[in-house]
Amino acid sequence: MDRGDVLSGAAFSAVLRSAFAFVIVLVLFGWLALVYIDRSLIAELGDDVQQRWNIIATDHANEGQDHVVTTVNKVSRVQSNGHHAVALFDTNDSLVAGNILSRPEGRGLQVGALDHVDGSPDDLTHDYVYYSDSLDGTLLVVGQRLDLLYRTKILVFRALTLSGFLIVLTMLSVGYLLSGKSLRRLREIETALSKTSEGDMAVRIPENGGTTQIDRIARQLNQHLDRLSRMVATTRNTAAATAHDLKSPLGRAYLSLGKAMERVEHDEDPSAELADTQDELENMRVIFDSYLQLSRIEAAGQEHLGKRIDLVALAGELADTFALIAEDEGQSLLFDVDAGKDYGVNGDGQMLQQMVVNLLQNAVTHGAEGNVITVRLARAEGCVRFTVADKGPGIPAESKERVFEPFHRLDPSRSKPGSGLGLALVRAIAEKHNGTIALRDNHPGLIVEVTLPATAI
């Protein structure tokens, strides 16, 4: 896999942008943390040096200046590491006692460099927080070097830098892996589409059960490839199937016309032969109309599918009509629906009516005398389920998928009326409405179940 393709992937780019944003936030947070530490420690150290200055000032008030000079000399000798500073200067700015060589500027609490007697170029800092003020004409200075402050700031800076580096490195590593995974999935999609364009209609994108956007797109593409494959197969088979289905009525029409002409030549009445010819031509017209209707449904867009259709009213009215037709055939038709529920779907009323008519017509046509047809509407998990069950011969398991192919007939002799397009139309209408269709055994008979998305209540 090319590393440049991985680095230019959307996943890696997103992680890179996130890492950049994280670094900005980390720098801002680090700056605020250092400012807070600086102010807090200086305030704390300032209180400490001021308290020590007050103690010496109290000694001066109680014991006199000589005692203070002694105390300052002792303290400066004991604290000879340069961390602590204490000194007493006279009115001429000369050092009286202590470990600060020159008088510092300013009065009160100050932060700055002191000329400490133990100062060294190797010291971490020469900055002190110190308190200086007049003491009966002299100047007493007490200070604390800021080593602790700078060490703390260095430790915080190193901790933030190291943690930031590790986090950014981890983010970029994860981004690289995710980008590589996404790129592999995209190449699987690219390969599948390329093979499809070359005519391999059986190729599909491997599904791994993932839930990423690419996985969802892969599943949708597979669904589109299924439809495309079915449409291509349908197109390839349609010409042969059409020729096969039209061959018989065309031949019979040709023979009837021949017989009619013979009757005309013998001055006989050709009405019966002409009527037969008309029936055969009508059969061919029905086949052409059904096929054209199937083509229109498959090619139609979604613009006419937004109307709310009440399936109870639509199916109930058609069930009443077909109950009379079934009764004429010695069959019975029952309409069962749970009252008080909503059976609205978004769709095209004419298409849905055609779907219901085809299913009821199939149930009556393929059922024998005594056949019981049950039409049922039910709600299930945000869907409307329309079911037609009969007690007819049913459909063998091996043919339950093929019956949706245009012009496919279970009866090779074509003894039953029909064009072989009824279930193909039903599935096309169901899929156009984002629904599904399933065939199940009714032991005996067939159950056709169409599930359509219900409208929001």
Tab-separated table of C-alpha atoms in Angstrom:
chain	number	residue	atom	x	y	z
A	1	MET	CA	0.000	0.000	0.000
A	2	ASP	CA	1.419	3.372	-0.996
A	3	ARG	CA	2.330	5.440	2.079
A	4	GLY	CA	1.433	8.685	0.314
A	5	ASP	CA	-2.112	7.459	-0.306
A	6	VAL	CA	-2.460	6.575	3.380
A	7	LEU	CA	-1.128	9.960	4.537
A	8	SER	CA	-3.492	11.788	2.180
A	9	GLY	CA	-6.472	9.740	3.377
A	10	ALA	CA	-9.451	11.458	5.005
A	11	ALA	CA	-8.995	9.600	8.303
A	12	PHE	CA	-5.329	10.591	8.666
A	13	SER	CA	-6.083	14.175	7.625
A	14	ALA	CA	-8.845	14.380	10.254
A	15	VAL	CA	-6.530	13.016	12.954
A	16	LEU	CA	-3.752	15.390	11.824
A	17	ARG	CA	-6.089	18.361	12.173
A	18	SER	CA	-7.192	17.067	15.587
A	19	ALA	CA	-3.551	16.699	16.661
A	20	PHE	CA	-2.809	20.249	15.512
A	21	ALA	CA	-5.792	21.534	17.531
A	22	PHE	CA	-4.635	19.489	20.527
A	23	VAL	CA	-1.155	21.024	20.357
A	24	ILE	CA	-2.634	24.526	20.304
A	25	VAL	CA	-4.815	23.729	23.331
A	26	LEU	CA	-1.866	22.114	25.121
A	27	VAL	CA	0.361	25.166	24.503
A	28	LEU	CA	-2.368	27.489	25.791
A	29	PHE	CA	-2.971	25.292	28.822
A	30	GLY	CA	0.760	25.054	29.515
A	31	TRP	CA	1.171	28.820	29.316
A	32	LEU	CA	-1.719	29.346	31.752
A	33	ALA	CA	-0.318	26.691	34.100
A	34	LEU	CA	3.136	28.307	34.131
A	35	VAL	CA	1.666	31.754	34.800
A	36	TYR	CA	-0.378	30.348	37.669
A	37	ILE	CA	2.648	28.531	39.149
A	38	ASP	CA	4.802	31.648	38.786
A	39	ARG	CA	2.334	33.897	40.590
A	40	SER	CA	1.481	31.359	43.307
A	41	LEU	CA	5.076	30.509	44.241
A	42	ILE	CA	6.250	34.129	44.167
A	43	ALA	CA	3.364	35.083	46.464
A	44	GLU	CA	4.213	32.246	48.849
A	45	LEU	CA	7.946	32.990	48.861
A	46	GLY	CA	7.188	36.697	49.248
A	47	ASP	CA	5.171	36.003	52.407
A	48	ASP	CA	8.048	33.915	53.758
A	49	VAL	CA	10.761	36.546	53.216
A	50	GLN	CA	8.509	39.284	54.615
A	51	GLN	CA	7.898	37.244	57.777
A	52	ARG	CA	11.679	36.758	58.205
A	53	TRP	CA	12.208	40.505	57.679
A	54	ASN	CA	9.560	41.194	60.380
A	55	ILE	CA	11.315	38.857	62.856
A	56	ILE	CA	14.624	40.693	62.401
A	57	ALA	CA	12.864	44.031	62.648
A	58	THR	CA	11.295	42.937	65.941
A	59	ASP	CA	14.706	41.913	67.238
A	60	HIS	CA	15.988	45.344	66.239
A	61	ALA	CA	13.223	47.030	68.192
A	62	ASN	CA	13.784	44.866	71.260
A	63	GLU	CA	17.536	44.254	71.267
A	64	GLY	CA	19.020	47.110	69.248
A	65	GLN	CA	21.049	47.329	66.048
A	66	ASP	CA	24.129	45.538	67.355
A	67	HIS	CA	22.068	42.474	68.077
A	68	VAL	CA	20.639	42.644	64.573
A	69	VAL	CA	24.120	42.898	63.041
A	70	THR	CA	25.144	39.821	64.980
A	71	THR	CA	22.037	37.956	63.895
A	72	VAL	CA	22.507	38.913	60.213
A	73	ASN	CA	26.135	37.804	60.258
A	74	LYS	CA	25.191	34.467	61.817
A	75	VAL	CA	22.392	33.854	59.387
A	76	SER	CA	24.469	34.795	56.343
A	77	ARG	CA	27.273	32.469	57.419
A	78	VAL	CA	24.944	29.549	58.162
A	79	GLN	CA	23.063	29.988	54.868
A	80	SER	CA	26.068	30.069	52.572
A	81	ASN	CA	24.587	28.133	49.651
A	82	GLY	CA	23.255	31.241	47.945
A	83	HIS	CA	19.588	30.299	48.272
A	84	HIS	CA	18.954	32.765	51.063
A	85	ALA	CA	19.995	36.402	51.164
A	86	VAL	CA	20.109	38.757	54.146
A	87	ALA	CA	22.008	42.001	54.505
A	88	LEU	CA	22.047	45.306	56.397
A	89	PHE	CA	23.195	48.512	54.640
A	90	ASP	CA	23.957	51.860	56.300
A	91	THR	CA	22.802	55.261	55.093
A	92	ASN	CA	25.781	55.450	52.694
A	93	ASP	CA	24.683	52.211	50.990
A	94	SER	CA	27.678	50.411	52.503
A	95	LEU	CA	27.274	46.836	53.638
A	96	VAL	CA	27.153	46.543	57.414
A	97	ALA	CA	26.492	42.773	57.624
A	98	GLY	CA	25.147	39.972	55.454
A	99	ASN	CA	25.808	38.196	52.165
A	100	ILE	CA	24.624	40.815	49.602
A	101	LEU	CA	27.485	42.865	48.188
A	102	SER	CA	25.508	45.824	46.799
A	103	ARG	CA	22.341	47.526	47.885
A	104	PRO	CA	19.379	46.588	45.671
A	105	GLU	CA	16.992	49.137	44.186
A	106	GLY	CA	13.497	49.693	45.450
A	107	ARG	CA	11.649	49.180	48.661
A	108	GLY	CA	9.102	46.597	49.729
A	109	LEU	CA	8.563	43.215	48.092
A	110	GLN	CA	10.667	42.933	44.916
A	111	VAL	CA	11.643	40.324	42.346
A	112	GLY	CA	15.030	40.694	40.678
A	113	ALA	CA	18.720	39.884	40.730
A	114	LEU	CA	20.836	40.346	43.895
A	115	ASP	CA	24.604	40.627	44.077
A	116	HIS	CA	24.983	37.626	46.369
A	117	VAL	CA	28.381	36.907	47.795
A	118	ASP	CA	28.044	33.188	46.974
A	119	GLY	CA	26.724	33.753	43.483
A	120	SER	CA	28.070	31.487	40.714
A	121	PRO	CA	27.644	31.467	36.941
A	122	ASP	CA	26.468	27.843	37.279
A	123	ASP	CA	23.513	28.806	39.432
A	124	LEU	CA	20.109	28.059	37.904
A	125	THR	CA	19.122	31.708	38.402
A	126	HIS	CA	20.309	34.907	40.051
A	127	ASP	CA	16.784	36.166	40.585
A	128	TYR	CA	15.416	36.535	44.113
A	129	VAL	CA	12.194	37.486	45.692
A	130	TYR	CA	13.228	39.857	48.450
A	131	TYR	CA	11.839	42.369	50.900
A	132	SER	CA	13.778	45.538	51.691
A	133	ASP	CA	12.861	48.439	53.914
A	134	SER	CA	14.349	51.061	56.221
A	135	LEU	CA	15.255	50.100	59.768
A	136	ASP	CA	16.091	53.311	61.728
A	137	GLY	CA	18.143	54.725	58.860
A	138	THR	CA	19.649	51.430	57.746
A	139	LEU	CA	18.258	49.183	55.025
A	140	LEU	CA	17.447	45.586	55.877
A	141	VAL	CA	17.127	43.143	52.925
A	142	VAL	CA	15.842	39.568	53.262
A	143	GLY	CA	15.525	37.426	50.135
A	144	GLN	CA	14.944	33.909	48.764
A	145	ARG	CA	16.409	32.731	45.447
A	146	LEU	CA	13.834	31.490	42.907
A	147	ASP	CA	15.414	28.078	42.305
A	148	LEU	CA	12.240	26.275	43.409
A	149	LEU	CA	10.125	28.350	41.056
A	150	TYR	CA	12.323	27.712	38.012
A	151	ARG	CA	12.737	24.016	38.794
A	152	THR	CA	8.971	23.652	39.092
A	153	LYS	CA	8.392	25.481	35.812
A	154	ILE	CA	11.011	23.335	34.052
A	155	LEU	CA	9.408	20.131	35.391
A	156	VAL	CA	5.931	21.261	34.296
A	157	PHE	CA	7.252	22.241	30.863
A	158	ARG	CA	9.013	18.906	30.408
A	159	ALA	CA	5.925	16.962	31.582
A	160	LEU	CA	3.628	18.830	29.222
A	161	THR	CA	6.051	18.499	26.307
A	162	LEU	CA	6.613	14.776	26.849
A	163	SER	CA	2.919	13.991	27.360
A	164	GLY	CA	1.972	16.133	24.357
A	165	PHE	CA	4.562	14.392	22.186
A	166	LEU	CA	3.348	10.928	23.239
A	167	ILE	CA	-0.319	11.832	22.754
A	168	VAL	CA	0.270	13.383	19.315
A	169	LEU	CA	2.430	10.410	18.292
A	170	THR	CA	-0.337	8.030	19.413
A	171	MET	CA	-2.985	10.043	17.572
A	172	LEU	CA	-0.970	10.070	14.358
A	173	SER	CA	-0.287	6.324	14.652
A	174	VAL	CA	-3.977	5.582	15.142
A	175	GLY	CA	-4.824	7.946	12.270
A	176	TYR	CA	-2.322	6.168	10.025
A	177	LEU	CA	-3.855	2.764	10.851
A	178	LEU	CA	-7.421	4.044	10.350
A	179	SER	CA	-6.470	5.715	7.076
A	180	GLY	CA	-4.828	2.491	5.882
A	181	LYS	CA	-7.944	0.509	6.806
A	182	SER	CA	-10.203	3.018	5.026
A	183	LEU	CA	-7.956	2.965	1.965
A	184	ARG	CA	-8.160	-0.837	1.787
A	185	ARG	CA	-11.972	-0.657	1.914
A	186	LEU	CA	-12.014	2.066	-0.766
A	187	ARG	CA	-9.800	-0.050	-3.004
A	188	GLU	CA	-12.121	-3.020	-2.515
A	189	ILE	CA	-14.987	-0.770	-3.635
A	190	GLU	CA	-12.929	0.555	-6.543
A	191	THR	CA	-12.019	-2.977	-7.637
A	192	ALA	CA	-15.626	-4.172	-7.416
A	193	LEU	CA	-16.914	-1.221	-9.455
A	194	SER	CA	-14.137	-1.664	-12.011
A	195	LYS	CA	-14.972	-5.357	-12.482
A	196	THR	CA	-18.664	-4.502	-12.712
A	197	SER	CA	-17.976	-1.972	-15.448
A	198	GLU	CA	-16.069	-4.709	-17.315
A	199	GLY	CA	-19.169	-6.943	-17.249
A	200	ASP	CA	-18.627	-9.073	-14.148
A	201	MET	CA	-22.072	-8.743	-12.562
A	202	ALA	CA	-21.365	-11.334	-9.852
A	203	VAL	CA	-18.674	-9.334	-8.047
A	204	ARG	CA	-19.576	-7.812	-4.670
A	205	ILE	CA	-17.746	-5.712	-2.091
A	206	PRO	CA	-16.634	-7.869	0.885
A	207	GLU	CA	-18.715	-7.041	3.963
A	208	ASN	CA	-17.076	-7.134	7.392
A	209	GLY	CA	-20.066	-6.169	9.513
A	210	GLY	CA	-18.541	-2.768	10.352
A	211	THR	CA	-20.532	0.366	11.081
A	212	THR	CA	-18.301	3.025	9.553
A	213	GLN	CA	-19.518	5.313	6.783
A	214	ILE	CA	-17.483	3.331	4.243
A	215	ASP	CA	-19.029	0.054	5.499
A	216	ARG	CA	-22.522	1.520	5.134
A	217	ILE	CA	-21.677	2.787	1.640
A	218	ALA	CA	-20.293	-0.670	0.755
A	219	ARG	CA	-23.539	-2.312	1.854
A	220	GLN	CA	-25.608	0.190	-0.143
A	221	LEU	CA	-23.404	-0.336	-3.191
A	222	ASN	CA	-23.885	-4.092	-2.872
A	223	GLN	CA	-27.638	-3.538	-2.799
A	224	HIS	CA	-27.360	-1.367	-5.911
A	225	LEU	CA	-25.166	-4.014	-7.563
A	226	ASP	CA	-27.801	-6.636	-6.718
A	227	ARG	CA	-30.444	-4.525	-8.444
A	228	LEU	CA	-28.145	-3.746	-11.355
A	229	SER	CA	-27.273	-7.412	-11.738
A	230	ARG	CA	-30.940	-8.324	-11.667
A	231	MET	CA	-31.781	-5.618	-14.187
A	232	VAL	CA	-29.010	-6.738	-16.530
A	233	ALA	CA	-30.113	-10.351	-16.217
A	234	THR	CA	-33.679	-9.240	-16.807
A	235	THR	CA	-32.662	-7.285	-19.880
A	236	ARG	CA	-30.710	-10.240	-21.251
A	237	ASN	CA	-33.594	-12.626	-20.660
A	238	THR	CA	-36.392	-10.309	-21.662
A	239	ALA	CA	-35.827	-10.539	-25.411
A	240	ALA	CA	-35.798	-14.332	-25.362
A	241	ALA	CA	-38.684	-14.502	-22.887
A	242	THR	CA	-40.737	-11.999	-24.880
A	243	ALA	CA	-40.142	-13.901	-28.092
A	244	HIS	CA	-41.019	-17.164	-26.354
A	245	ASP	CA	-44.239	-15.794	-24.827
A	246	LEU	CA	-45.331	-14.024	-27.996
A	247	LYS	CA	-44.481	-16.908	-30.275
A	248	SER	CA	-47.552	-18.987	-29.375
A	249	PRO	CA	-50.245	-16.245	-29.544
A	250	LEU	CA	-48.614	-14.861	-32.699
A	251	GLY	CA	-48.670	-18.342	-34.285
A	252	ARG	CA	-52.253	-18.916	-33.229
A	253	ALA	CA	-53.266	-15.510	-34.568
A	254	TYR	CA	-51.515	-16.323	-37.861
A	255	LEU	CA	-53.373	-19.670	-38.128
A	256	SER	CA	-56.717	-18.050	-37.242
A	257	LEU	CA	-56.208	-15.433	-39.920
A	258	GLY	CA	-55.371	-18.179	-42.415
A	259	LYS	CA	-58.547	-20.037	-41.527
A	260	ALA	CA	-60.543	-16.809	-41.774
A	261	MET	CA	-59.166	-16.191	-45.270
A	262	GLU	CA	-60.083	-19.749	-46.292
A	263	ARG	CA	-63.628	-19.186	-45.050
A	264	VAL	CA	-63.783	-15.920	-46.982
A	265	GLU	CA	-62.613	-17.730	-50.144
A	266	HIS	CA	-65.357	-20.325	-49.631
A	267	ASP	CA	-67.956	-17.644	-48.940
A	268	GLU	CA	-68.238	-18.803	-45.309
A	269	ASP	CA	-68.548	-16.705	-42.157
A	270	PRO	CA	-65.000	-15.988	-40.748
A	271	SER	CA	-66.270	-14.304	-37.542
A	272	ALA	CA	-65.140	-17.078	-35.171
A	273	GLU	CA	-61.582	-17.160	-36.571
A	274	LEU	CA	-61.355	-13.366	-36.523
A	275	ALA	CA	-62.544	-13.384	-32.877
A	276	ASP	CA	-59.808	-15.890	-32.023
A	277	THR	CA	-57.273	-13.665	-33.771
A	278	GLN	CA	-58.501	-10.686	-31.780
A	279	ASP	CA	-58.153	-12.624	-28.501
A	280	GLU	CA	-54.565	-13.576	-29.331
A	281	LEU	CA	-53.698	-9.989	-30.231
A	282	GLU	CA	-55.293	-8.875	-26.948
A	283	ASN	CA	-53.059	-11.315	-25.076
A	284	MET	CA	-50.029	-9.840	-26.799
A	285	ARG	CA	-51.198	-6.313	-25.931
A	286	VAL	CA	-51.555	-7.269	-22.256
A	287	ILE	CA	-48.004	-8.673	-22.256
A	288	PHE	CA	-46.591	-5.521	-23.859
A	289	ASP	CA	-48.547	-3.261	-21.479
A	290	SER	CA	-47.346	-5.197	-18.429
A	291	TYR	CA	-43.738	-5.081	-19.584
A	292	LEU	CA	-43.939	-1.362	-20.338
A	293	GLN	CA	-45.464	-0.792	-16.891
A	294	LEU	CA	-42.595	-2.730	-15.274
A	295	SER	CA	-40.069	-0.653	-17.216
A	296	ARG	CA	-41.755	2.591	-16.162
A	297	ILE	CA	-41.775	1.584	-12.481
A	298	GLU	CA	-38.090	0.626	-12.506
A	299	ALA	CA	-37.146	3.829	-14.322
A	300	ALA	CA	-39.405	6.157	-12.289
A	301	GLY	CA	-37.874	8.580	-9.823
A	302	GLN	CA	-38.923	9.282	-6.228
A	303	GLU	CA	-40.818	12.496	-6.942
A	304	HIS	CA	-44.279	10.843	-6.911
A	305	LEU	CA	-43.735	8.749	-3.785
A	306	GLY	CA	-44.352	11.405	-1.147
A	307	LYS	CA	-48.132	11.179	-0.921
A	308	ARG	CA	-49.617	9.560	2.159
A	309	ILE	CA	-51.647	6.476	1.236
A	310	ASP	CA	-53.997	4.749	3.692
A	311	LEU	CA	-53.508	1.051	2.972
A	312	VAL	CA	-56.629	0.129	4.968
A	313	ALA	CA	-58.870	2.050	2.595
A	314	LEU	CA	-56.968	0.967	-0.518
A	315	ALA	CA	-56.685	-2.746	0.360
A	316	GLY	CA	-60.171	-2.898	1.888
A	317	GLU	CA	-61.845	-1.584	-1.258
A	318	LEU	CA	-59.932	-3.982	-3.512
A	319	ALA	CA	-60.575	-6.889	-1.141
A	320	ASP	CA	-64.329	-6.223	-1.408
A	321	THR	CA	-64.067	-6.270	-5.221
A	322	PHE	CA	-62.002	-9.459	-5.370
A	323	ALA	CA	-64.241	-11.166	-2.792
A	324	LEU	CA	-66.973	-11.171	-5.459
A	325	ILE	CA	-64.568	-12.498	-8.105
A	326	ALA	CA	-63.372	-15.221	-5.716
A	327	GLU	CA	-66.959	-16.122	-4.916
A	328	ASP	CA	-67.656	-16.645	-8.636
A	329	GLU	CA	-64.709	-19.089	-8.687
A	330	GLY	CA	-66.025	-20.986	-5.670
A	331	GLN	CA	-63.431	-19.432	-3.366
A	332	SER	CA	-63.642	-17.126	-0.364
A	333	LEU	CA	-61.670	-13.994	0.551
A	334	LEU	CA	-61.328	-12.553	4.067
A	335	PHE	CA	-59.918	-9.152	5.011
A	336	ASP	CA	-58.350	-8.988	8.474
A	337	VAL	CA	-56.983	-5.789	10.030
A	338	ASP	CA	-56.379	-4.673	13.608
A	339	ALA	CA	-58.611	-1.691	14.297
A	340	GLY	CA	-57.312	1.499	15.828
A	341	LYS	CA	-53.870	1.460	14.214
A	342	ASP	CA	-52.384	3.649	11.528
A	343	TYR	CA	-51.569	1.993	8.212
A	344	GLY	CA	-50.369	5.012	6.291
A	345	VAL	CA	-47.401	4.764	3.935
A	346	ASN	CA	-45.731	7.291	1.687
A	347	GLY	CA	-45.981	6.301	-1.935
A	348	ASP	CA	-47.724	6.317	-5.270
A	349	GLY	CA	-51.375	5.304	-4.949
A	350	GLN	CA	-51.589	3.904	-8.478
A	351	MET	CA	-48.512	1.716	-8.022
A	352	LEU	CA	-49.694	0.411	-4.636
A	353	GLN	CA	-53.120	-0.341	-6.099
A	354	GLN	CA	-51.453	-2.299	-8.913
A	355	MET	CA	-49.435	-4.239	-6.336
A	356	VAL	CA	-52.525	-5.251	-4.335
A	357	VAL	CA	-54.469	-6.139	-7.493
A	358	ASN	CA	-51.671	-8.384	-8.759
A	359	LEU	CA	-51.382	-10.265	-5.461
A	360	LEU	CA	-55.167	-10.779	-5.149
A	361	GLN	CA	-55.447	-11.741	-8.822
A	362	ASN	CA	-52.654	-14.323	-8.433
A	363	ALA	CA	-54.316	-15.811	-5.338
A	364	VAL	CA	-57.640	-16.212	-7.191
A	365	THR	CA	-56.109	-17.363	-10.487
A	366	HIS	CA	-53.870	-20.068	-9.011
A	367	GLY	CA	-56.321	-21.255	-6.349
A	368	ALA	CA	-58.789	-24.063	-6.922
A	369	GLU	CA	-62.427	-24.222	-5.903
A	370	GLY	CA	-62.708	-24.012	-2.108
A	371	ASN	CA	-59.564	-21.889	-1.876
A	372	VAL	CA	-59.538	-19.579	1.162
A	373	ILE	CA	-57.708	-16.274	0.667
A	374	THR	CA	-56.802	-14.193	3.715
A	375	VAL	CA	-55.727	-10.582	3.297
A	376	ARG	CA	-54.139	-9.108	6.448
A	377	LEU	CA	-52.721	-5.745	7.475
A	378	ALA	CA	-50.510	-5.384	10.557
A	379	ARG	CA	-48.079	-2.883	12.117
A	380	ALA	CA	-44.597	-4.061	13.111
A	381	GLU	CA	-41.599	-1.963	14.223
A	382	GLY	CA	-42.385	1.150	12.234
A	383	CYS	CA	-43.577	-0.784	9.177
A	384	VAL	CA	-46.855	-1.792	7.627
A	385	ARG	CA	-47.047	-5.474	6.727
A	386	PHE	CA	-49.473	-6.474	3.940
A	387	THR	CA	-50.042	-10.230	3.654
A	388	VAL	CA	-51.984	-12.339	1.169
A	389	ALA	CA	-52.309	-16.031	2.106
A	390	ASP	CA	-54.050	-18.679	0.018
A	391	LYS	CA	-54.571	-22.431	0.039
A	392	GLY	CA	-53.464	-22.927	-3.548
A	393	PRO	CA	-50.621	-25.108	-4.916
A	394	GLY	CA	-47.916	-22.793	-3.521
A	395	ILE	CA	-44.453	-22.315	-5.029
A	396	PRO	CA	-41.564	-24.811	-4.725
A	397	ALA	CA	-38.638	-23.560	-2.669
A	398	GLU	CA	-36.259	-23.668	-5.639
A	399	SER	CA	-38.556	-21.371	-7.639
A	400	LYS	CA	-39.322	-18.743	-4.991
A	401	GLU	CA	-36.673	-16.396	-6.293
A	402	ARG	CA	-37.156	-17.101	-9.988
A	403	VAL	CA	-40.875	-16.230	-9.910
A	404	PHE	CA	-39.836	-12.584	-9.569
A	405	GLU	CA	-38.069	-12.740	-12.931
A	406	PRO	CA	-40.126	-11.241	-15.770
A	407	PHE	CA	-41.917	-13.825	-17.958
A	408	HIS	CA	-41.014	-16.679	-15.633
A	409	ARG	CA	-43.942	-19.102	-15.412
A	410	LEU	CA	-44.252	-22.084	-13.082
A	411	ASP	CA	-46.616	-23.724	-15.570
A	412	PRO	CA	-44.558	-24.550	-18.692
A	413	SER	CA	-47.747	-25.270	-20.631
A	414	ARG	CA	-49.037	-21.726	-19.989
A	415	SER	CA	-52.478	-23.243	-19.252
A	416	LYS	CA	-53.185	-20.569	-16.616
A	417	PRO	CA	-53.865	-17.012	-17.755
A	418	GLY	CA	-51.218	-14.422	-17.064
A	419	SER	CA	-48.175	-12.706	-18.505
A	420	GLY	CA	-45.514	-13.900	-16.063
A	421	LEU	CA	-44.959	-10.294	-14.979
A	422	GLY	CA	-47.290	-10.088	-11.970
A	423	LEU	CA	-44.793	-10.813	-9.158
A	424	ALA	CA	-42.030	-8.946	-11.006
A	425	LEU	CA	-44.295	-5.880	-10.909
A	426	VAL	CA	-45.069	-6.438	-7.208
A	427	ARG	CA	-41.393	-6.615	-6.256
A	428	ALA	CA	-40.517	-3.597	-8.385
A	429	ILE	CA	-43.291	-1.569	-6.686
A	430	ALA	CA	-42.272	-2.740	-3.187
A	431	GLU	CA	-38.609	-1.873	-3.753
A	432	LYS	CA	-39.559	1.473	-5.297
A	433	HIS	CA	-41.266	2.241	-1.953
A	434	ASN	CA	-38.183	1.080	0.018
A	435	GLY	CA	-40.045	-2.065	1.003
A	436	THR	CA	-39.397	-5.796	0.802
A	437	ILE	CA	-41.331	-8.830	-0.351
A	438	ALA	CA	-41.061	-12.395	0.942
A	439	LEU	CA	-42.695	-15.703	-0.036
A	440	ARG	CA	-43.472	-18.365	2.591
A	441	ASP	CA	-45.245	-21.693	2.629
A	442	ASN	CA	-48.814	-21.758	3.985
A	443	HIS	CA	-48.939	-25.589	4.251
A	444	PRO	CA	-50.649	-25.803	1.846
A	445	GLY	CA	-50.589	-22.689	-0.220
A	446	LEU	CA	-48.540	-19.547	-0.382
A	447	ILE	CA	-48.087	-16.492	1.835
A	448	VAL	CA	-46.900	-13.326	0.145
A	449	GLU	CA	-45.728	-10.704	2.624
A	450	VAL	CA	-44.939	-7.121	1.598
A	451	THR	CA	-43.372	-4.841	4.223
A	452	LEU	CA	-43.423	-1.074	3.647
A	453	PRO	CA	-42.090	1.769	5.843
A	454	ALA	CA	-44.949	3.403	7.747
A	455	THR	CA	-45.386	7.154	7.778
A	456	ALA	CA	-44.448	8.942	10.959
A	457	ILE	CA	-47.433	9.467	13.265
